[in-house]
Amino acid sequence: MLRTHTCGELRISDVNQEVVLCGWVQRIRDKGKLIWIDMRDRYGITQLVLEEGKNPQEIIEIARKLGREYVVMTKGKVIERESKNPNIPTGEIEIDVTEINIVNSSKLPPFTIEDDTDGGDELRMKYRYLDLRRNPVKENLIQRHKVGLEVRKYLDSQGFLEIETPFLIKSTPEGARDFVVPSRMNLNEFYALPQSPQTFKQLLMVSGFDRYFQIVKCFRDEDLRADRQPEFTQIDCEMSFVTQDDILETFESMTNYLFMTINGIELEKWPRITYADAMKYYGSDKPDIRFDMRFVELTDRVKNKGFVVFDNAEIIVGIAASGCAEYTRKQLDELTEFVKRPQIGMTGLIYVKYNQDGSIKSSVDKFFSETDIQQWLDAFGAQKGDLLLLLAGETNKTRKGLCELRLEMGKRLGLRNPEIFKPLWVIDFPLLEWDDETQRFYAMHHPFTSPKPEDIPLLDSDPKAVRANAYDMVFNGVEIGGGSIRIHNKALQQKMFSLLGFTPEEAQNQFGFLMNAFEYGAPPHGGIALGFDRLNAMFGGQDSIRDFIAFPKNNAGRDVMIDAPSTIAQEQLDELHLILKKPEKE
Amino acid sequence: MLRTHTCGELRISDVNQEVVLCGWVQRIRDKGKLIWIDMRDRYGITQLVLEEGKNPQEIIEIARKLGREYVVMTKGKVIERESKNPNIPTGEIEIDVTEINIVNSSKLPPFTIEDDTDGGDELRMKYRYLDLRRNPVKENLIQRHKVGLEVRKYLDSQGFLEIETPFLIKSTPEGARDFVVPSRMNLNEFYALPQSPQTFKQLLMVSGFDRYFQIVKCFRDEDLRADRQPEFTQIDCEMSFVTQDDILETFESMTNYLFMTINGIELEKWPRITYADAMKYYGSDKPDIRFDMRFVELTDRVKNKGFVVFDNAEIIVGIAASGCAEYTRKQLDELTEFVKRPQIGMTGLIYVKYNQDGSIKSSVDKFFSETDIQQWLDAFGAQKGDLLLLLAGETNKTRKGLCELRLEMGKRLGLRNPEIFKPLWVIDFPLLEWDDETQRFYAMHHPFTSPKPEDIPLLDSDPKAVRANAYDMVFNGVEIGGGSIRIHNKALQQKMFSLLGFTPEEAQNQFGFLMNAFEYGAPPHGGIALGFDRLNAMFGGQDSIRDFIAFPKNNAGRDVMIDAPSTIAQEQLDELHLILKKPEKE
């Protein structure tokens, strides 16, 4: 090694040792007679000290030539610092320098390499290799390494085998859009990059591998919403001879283990809530249960009392915001504007203030007596000081709107602390969802999800009512992953494809290999896939996954550092037998 | 869980326990009054026993309906076997069955699910999910899981961080052919799939990550030779502030650790040999040193003695095959035919028999005196009973031919035992190799490899003579991986691209991001990449990587199980603005 120690390891017990350090110049303080240099590497910072007249003059001169981010190799003796820095582990010592070599120079970085940088997003991404030098981003990737390794160790201890599945597979039109890869050796044919290893992990269960996992890249060519990446990483798992309970317990235990190992946090037993209840009480299939503020439906109580907004509504539902009875007109107007934004689209917001003095003030005093409203307060179990916020309208839209309002109130009340973690399982998802536009059913999870056995008769009579053995892992209002018990029977799988509008030929052409496999002794099986980028952001207490990925792409799917995608040579196109169609002029 | 135990865990101490097992029917022996069923899962085999008149009749009837590979769930009591089977861990017990449920039936498999199957390659690949049930293939994948986990644990213990690099990157014409991925959001542009994370891992060193690794899929669109896969897995590593020695020692230690952990074998200190010596003594940059049989050059001794074959040859070089002096005419003719095959293309083979009685017999007795030949024997240090085999011709071709002959003799003499492991490092590779066809230099390793500092002046005067700080890990004649110390200086990298025939604009356009990064404080760094598929095959003592990959592709790059690649829908092509050019009729 070109060094004897890293910049993070020398302590007071190392005093008088001769050492060689390599690293980057973080900071230089030149006080004339004395020069201090902070040398940085991945492991920490060590201070060098040089004194005019004491250290050799040629070293002083080299030191004065150094700039930020220069790479240097330094020899010297560890000495005790006069003024110690208790904030860093090496803060009791410094290096009395006997030799400095400039290993590489550096141009002035386009932004400061500090915890809080002055670099904007675009600049940070273009010079990502410099951005990665900053502690917050570096620590995220170190955490990611640890989480990955602990996941592997834990699953190995539970008998799971990591088995690699192929990346060059077959395009299927169901689900999101595939990235495709033209084949040169099989002209005019294409591979697809996997959106998930779904069918392969099921085949591994047919093979008898019993417990499979993989931390694996997946690909989706979707129009990128904020914080979506065209390539993303999944912890992908599958088990045989299990019930839904077994899977939930296995991955609840794994996640609890990770929290204990990575964050030192012990999580309580996770609640489980059905999809139906999640929608009813939180208006969301990924409720944030760091705070309560559950929905209370007043529909039957308040309809047909002459208030046309309620009378015309399918549902009237609200939340009680604790201690908000004193909200001003302005604050209430803000909330009304919040729910009227186009993304939410409600026509208005009804409020009831249950004041500290016991008095009641509402926006519907004209239509309802105090006795009526007292009954509402009872239904909410409201306390003095609470503010009821009610929405009325079509059920799905109103619940969705109230969900947003609940999260907004949670934020205003400081109830969404990123250092508190509240996981839960949402279970019993519907098997299918109807799409009005295309007039067909889509699989809510995916086409391989098993209906609950007791709901199978409904597949013919009322497909929309069929519940699946499907579940999501949710943390603090964020879906970390989901899974299901799978179909392992050819006839049921065929029926599922038929419900999804596949002709028997289409189903056989695209998924014949899986259905054929089901005829050779397929075991009951199920699994889960967790978003590894998302999981890491969650562990780090952050919303965005971007800084938990070493080299992310921007919202246009571009890597601005390497400038990809890019044009390719005509010879490459010729070899692939491809012709580019130029985009039409706008 | 649907079971209380696996089929591999019950022992004599479990007798009298009530258990539930799930698994596949491996074998049924119906002796009329008694029926035995072998149930199999990933963990082992457990024997069920049923007796007419003792076990309920309805169970007997179900048992008689079972076929091979049916999935069953069985309840019963563990009992001691009368006739024990010492060959399997569960051989002391069997299950007295109280309930059998057929969980799934199975058609008759297209080949037998046994260690030695009757299935041909094509059939095994089409039904790979059944092939994976066979112990030899299953055990390979279990070993692969273990090797991967141990690599990760070891490298973590050495301070390496696993950092994921992107899969959707930029196509570069240097090196092998890229697979490309058309971008829908960036019309007429393409991503490329990485042939290796080379530039990204170097950027991570510029970022200061110091020690990086990744077990990662890589892609090469090459015409597939036997045992090459278009997608393959690499253990990819990079370190900063290191010399070549540090890298060799780190990965020698890692590999030794793996051998100890996986195979229980302690390897000796690995020899290091220069590329020049490897070519001189073995005619190969990946010598099999399980046996000695080094080349001895006789050129200066034997030229200009009137034998035209030698006089016209650039080199005369041979090996001594111990104990082969008694080879018959027929055996010698076989060896002559071996070296005259078109793949080798020598014009003939010269032999010298040093018989046990001390007499000498050679194919060139006419041209050389016994004294001459005695001197050759001395040069070889030959023993009585040895057979000298000599080739003469152009240096590279002759060495290559003798290398093949040496390996053939090693095989004939039983010196290539797959259970013996002889690793070595081949070092000091040339930086460049000249290609006559395109009349240009190519990078022997890759364009980022650093010349040896002392050879840098030769870059201008004699590029062919420049040695690189590049090295290969070789086991038993197989290259497991290789690496180099990298260039970390923009000017030297530019010079390298210029030697490779890049214009400055081409270099900047394709690798500008890396050369720019070198201007912001790039540390000295180097690394290695090991073929993970190949490493696993080597651990398993096998030549072919195919059965160490769960779902491999065939030599045409096809996955015959899922039938990929395949055509895609016209809408997909339209979205990507691609038009297919139909192949011309032959």
Tab-separated table of N, CA, C and O in Angstrom, chain B residues 451-495:
chain	number	residue	atom	x	y	z
B	451	PRO	N	0.877	1.789	-18.429
B	451	PRO	CA	2.184	1.208	-18.727
B	451	PRO	C	3.025	1.184	-17.453
B	451	PRO	O	2.763	1.956	-16.519
B	452	LYS	N	4.007	0.315	-17.405
B	452	LYS	CA	4.965	0.372	-16.302
B	452	LYS	C	5.694	1.711	-16.400
B	452	LYS	O	6.142	2.087	-17.495
B	453	PRO	N	5.834	2.434	-15.291
B	453	PRO	CA	6.429	3.771	-15.350
B	453	PRO	C	7.772	3.774	-16.075
B	453	PRO	O	8.043	4.667	-16.886
B	454	GLU	N	8.575	2.724	-15.838
B	454	GLU	CA	9.894	2.716	-16.466
B	454	GLU	C	9.810	2.492	-17.975
B	454	GLU	O	10.781	2.744	-18.691
B	455	ASP	N	8.652	2.012	-18.470
B	455	ASP	CA	8.518	1.766	-19.911
B	455	ASP	C	7.843	2.922	-20.638
B	455	ASP	O	7.703	2.882	-21.868
B	456	ILE	N	7.417	3.950	-19.904
B	456	ILE	CA	6.685	5.043	-20.546
B	456	ILE	C	7.473	5.676	-21.700
B	456	ILE	O	6.885	5.965	-22.753
B	457	PRO	N	8.819	5.856	-21.562
B	457	PRO	CA	9.549	6.425	-22.706
B	457	PRO	C	9.419	5.600	-23.987
B	457	PRO	O	9.477	6.138	-25.087
B	458	LEU	N	9.208	4.288	-23.856
B	458	LEU	CA	9.076	3.423	-25.026
B	458	LEU	C	7.774	3.659	-25.786
B	458	LEU	O	7.627	3.198	-26.920
B	459	LEU	N	6.814	4.352	-25.162
B	459	LEU	CA	5.528	4.582	-25.837
B	459	LEU	C	5.764	5.261	-27.177
B	459	LEU	O	5.039	5.014	-28.147
B	460	ASP	N	6.758	6.128	-27.238
B	460	ASP	CA	7.056	6.813	-28.489
B	460	ASP	C	7.980	5.997	-29.394
B	460	ASP	O	7.765	5.899	-30.589
B	461	SER	N	8.990	5.353	-28.780
B	461	SER	CA	10.022	4.730	-29.603
B	461	SER	C	9.676	3.300	-30.004
B	461	SER	O	9.956	2.872	-31.119
B	462	ASP	N	9.046	2.546	-29.116
B	462	ASP	CA	8.811	1.133	-29.393
B	462	ASP	C	7.579	0.656	-28.625
B	462	ASP	O	7.691	-0.102	-27.660
B	463	PRO	N	6.414	1.097	-29.072
B	463	PRO	CA	5.189	0.818	-28.303
B	463	PRO	C	4.992	-0.672	-28.023
B	463	PRO	O	4.478	-1.049	-26.972
B	464	LYS	N	5.409	-1.512	-28.973
B	464	LYS	CA	5.185	-2.944	-28.817
B	464	LYS	C	5.919	-3.499	-27.593
B	464	LYS	O	5.516	-4.501	-27.014
B	465	ALA	N	7.025	-2.841	-27.227
B	465	ALA	CA	7.850	-3.343	-26.124
B	465	ALA	C	7.371	-2.872	-24.755
B	465	ALA	O	7.902	-3.307	-23.734
B	466	VAL	N	6.367	-1.985	-24.745
B	466	VAL	CA	5.914	-1.433	-23.458
B	466	VAL	C	5.181	-2.502	-22.652
B	466	VAL	O	4.256	-3.140	-23.155
B	467	ARG	N	5.635	-2.701	-21.438
B	467	ARG	CA	4.941	-3.635	-20.562
B	467	ARG	C	3.932	-2.869	-19.706
B	467	ARG	O	4.157	-1.706	-19.358
B	468	ALA	N	2.852	-3.555	-19.361
B	468	ALA	CA	1.815	-2.926	-18.540
B	468	ALA	C	1.865	-3.494	-17.139
B	468	ALA	O	2.362	-4.596	-16.914
B	469	ASN	N	1.354	-2.713	-16.194
B	469	ASN	CA	1.097	-3.268	-14.874
B	469	ASN	C	-0.222	-4.023	-14.936
B	469	ASN	O	-1.218	-3.637	-14.345
B	470	ALA	N	-0.190	-5.122	-15.681
B	470	ALA	CA	-1.407	-5.908	-15.904
B	470	ALA	C	-1.121	-7.364	-15.567
B	470	ALA	O	0.008	-7.827	-15.729
B	471	TYR	N	-2.140	-8.048	-15.070
B	471	TYR	CA	-1.946	-9.387	-14.512
B	471	TYR	C	-3.194	-10.235	-14.710
B	471	TYR	O	-4.309	-9.720	-14.782
B	472	ASP	N	-2.988	-11.517	-14.790
B	472	ASP	CA	-4.093	-12.470	-14.898
B	472	ASP	C	-4.013	-13.480	-13.769
B	472	ASP	O	-2.918	-13.900	-13.377
B	473	MET	N	-5.172	-13.868	-13.270
B	473	MET	CA	-5.256	-14.983	-12.327
B	473	MET	C	-5.567	-16.245	-13.135
B	473	MET	O	-6.551	-16.290	-13.864
B	474	VAL	N	-4.715	-17.235	-12.995
B	474	VAL	CA	-4.854	-18.458	-13.793
B	474	VAL	C	-4.899	-19.670	-12.859
B	474	VAL	O	-4.118	-19.751	-11.906
B	475	PHE	N	-5.847	-20.560	-13.126
B	475	PHE	CA	-5.978	-21.799	-12.355
B	475	PHE	C	-5.995	-22.964	-13.320
B	475	PHE	O	-6.872	-23.022	-14.196
B	476	ASN	N	-5.058	-23.872	-13.191
B	476	ASN	CA	-5.130	-25.119	-13.961
B	476	ASN	C	-5.290	-24.874	-15.462
B	476	ASN	O	-6.049	-25.552	-16.136
B	477	GLY	N	-4.628	-23.842	-15.976
B	477	GLY	CA	-4.709	-23.581	-17.405
B	477	GLY	C	-5.906	-22.773	-17.838
B	477	GLY	O	-6.143	-22.612	-19.030
B	478	VAL	N	-6.672	-22.267	-16.883
B	478	VAL	CA	-7.859	-21.471	-17.206
B	478	VAL	C	-7.683	-20.068	-16.639
B	478	VAL	O	-7.314	-19.915	-15.467
B	479	GLU	N	-7.942	-19.060	-17.458
B	479	GLU	CA	-7.887	-17.693	-16.968
B	479	GLU	C	-9.165	-17.403	-16.190
B	479	GLU	O	-10.253	-17.419	-16.743
B	480	ILE	N	-9.017	-17.141	-14.898
B	480	ILE	CA	-10.184	-16.851	-14.061
B	480	ILE	C	-10.486	-15.358	-14.069
B	480	ILE	O	-11.624	-14.942	-13.902
B	481	GLY	N	-9.471	-14.560	-14.290
B	481	GLY	CA	-9.713	-13.123	-14.313
B	481	GLY	C	-8.434	-12.375	-14.537
B	481	GLY	O	-7.359	-12.972	-14.680
B	482	GLY	N	-8.563	-11.072	-14.575
B	482	GLY	CA	-7.384	-10.259	-14.785
B	482	GLY	C	-7.651	-8.822	-14.413
B	482	GLY	O	-8.798	-8.436	-14.151
B	483	GLY	N	-6.578	-8.048	-14.385
B	483	GLY	CA	-6.743	-6.649	-14.027
B	483	GLY	C	-5.487	-5.888	-14.308
B	483	GLY	O	-4.551	-6.396	-14.938
B	484	SER	N	-5.464	-4.668	-13.807
B	484	SER	CA	-4.305	-3.818	-14.041
B	484	SER	C	-4.306	-2.629	-13.102
B	484	SER	O	-5.319	-2.314	-12.486
B	485	ILE	N	-3.144	-2.006	-12.980
B	485	ILE	CA	-3.069	-0.663	-12.441
B	485	ILE	C	-3.518	0.262	-13.570
B	485	ILE	O	-3.167	0.034	-14.730
B	486	ARG	N	-4.345	1.278	-13.214
B	486	ARG	CA	-4.928	2.118	-14.263
B	486	ARG	C	-4.134	3.411	-14.438
B	486	ARG	O	-3.420	3.844	-13.526
B	487	ILE	N	-4.355	4.019	-15.561
B	487	ILE	CA	-3.899	5.385	-15.781
B	487	ILE	C	-4.776	6.306	-14.919
B	487	ILE	O	-5.989	6.112	-14.846
B	488	HIS	N	-4.154	7.302	-14.238
B	488	HIS	CA	-4.984	8.241	-13.474
B	488	HIS	C	-4.628	9.681	-13.825
B	488	HIS	O	-4.869	10.603	-13.046
B	489	ASN	N	-4.109	9.836	-15.021
B	489	ASN	CA	-3.584	11.123	-15.433
B	489	ASN	C	-4.105	11.413	-16.835
B	489	ASN	O	-4.032	10.564	-17.726
B	490	LYS	N	-4.687	12.588	-17.008
B	490	LYS	CA	-5.371	12.897	-18.265
B	490	LYS	C	-4.435	12.823	-19.471
B	490	LYS	O	-4.782	12.245	-20.499
B	491	ALA	N	-3.232	13.395	-19.330
B	491	ALA	CA	-2.323	13.456	-20.481
B	491	ALA	C	-1.925	12.056	-20.935
B	491	ALA	O	-1.908	11.743	-22.134
B	492	LEU	N	-1.622	11.174	-19.976
B	492	LEU	CA	-1.222	9.819	-20.333
B	492	LEU	C	-2.398	9.067	-20.960
B	492	LEU	O	-2.234	8.302	-21.922
B	493	GLN	N	-3.600	9.309	-20.414
B	493	GLN	CA	-4.778	8.649	-20.978
B	493	GLN	C	-5.007	9.126	-22.411
B	493	GLN	O	-5.341	8.329	-23.297
B	494	GLN	N	-4.818	10.421	-22.651
B	494	GLN	CA	-4.964	10.941	-24.015
B	494	GLN	C	-3.945	10.310	-24.956
B	494	GLN	O	-4.261	9.929	-26.071
B	495	LYS	N	-2.721	10.172	-24.460
B	495	LYS	CA	-1.665	9.560	-25.281
B	495	LYS	C	-2.042	8.119	-25.630
B	495	LYS	O	-1.845	7.658	-26.754
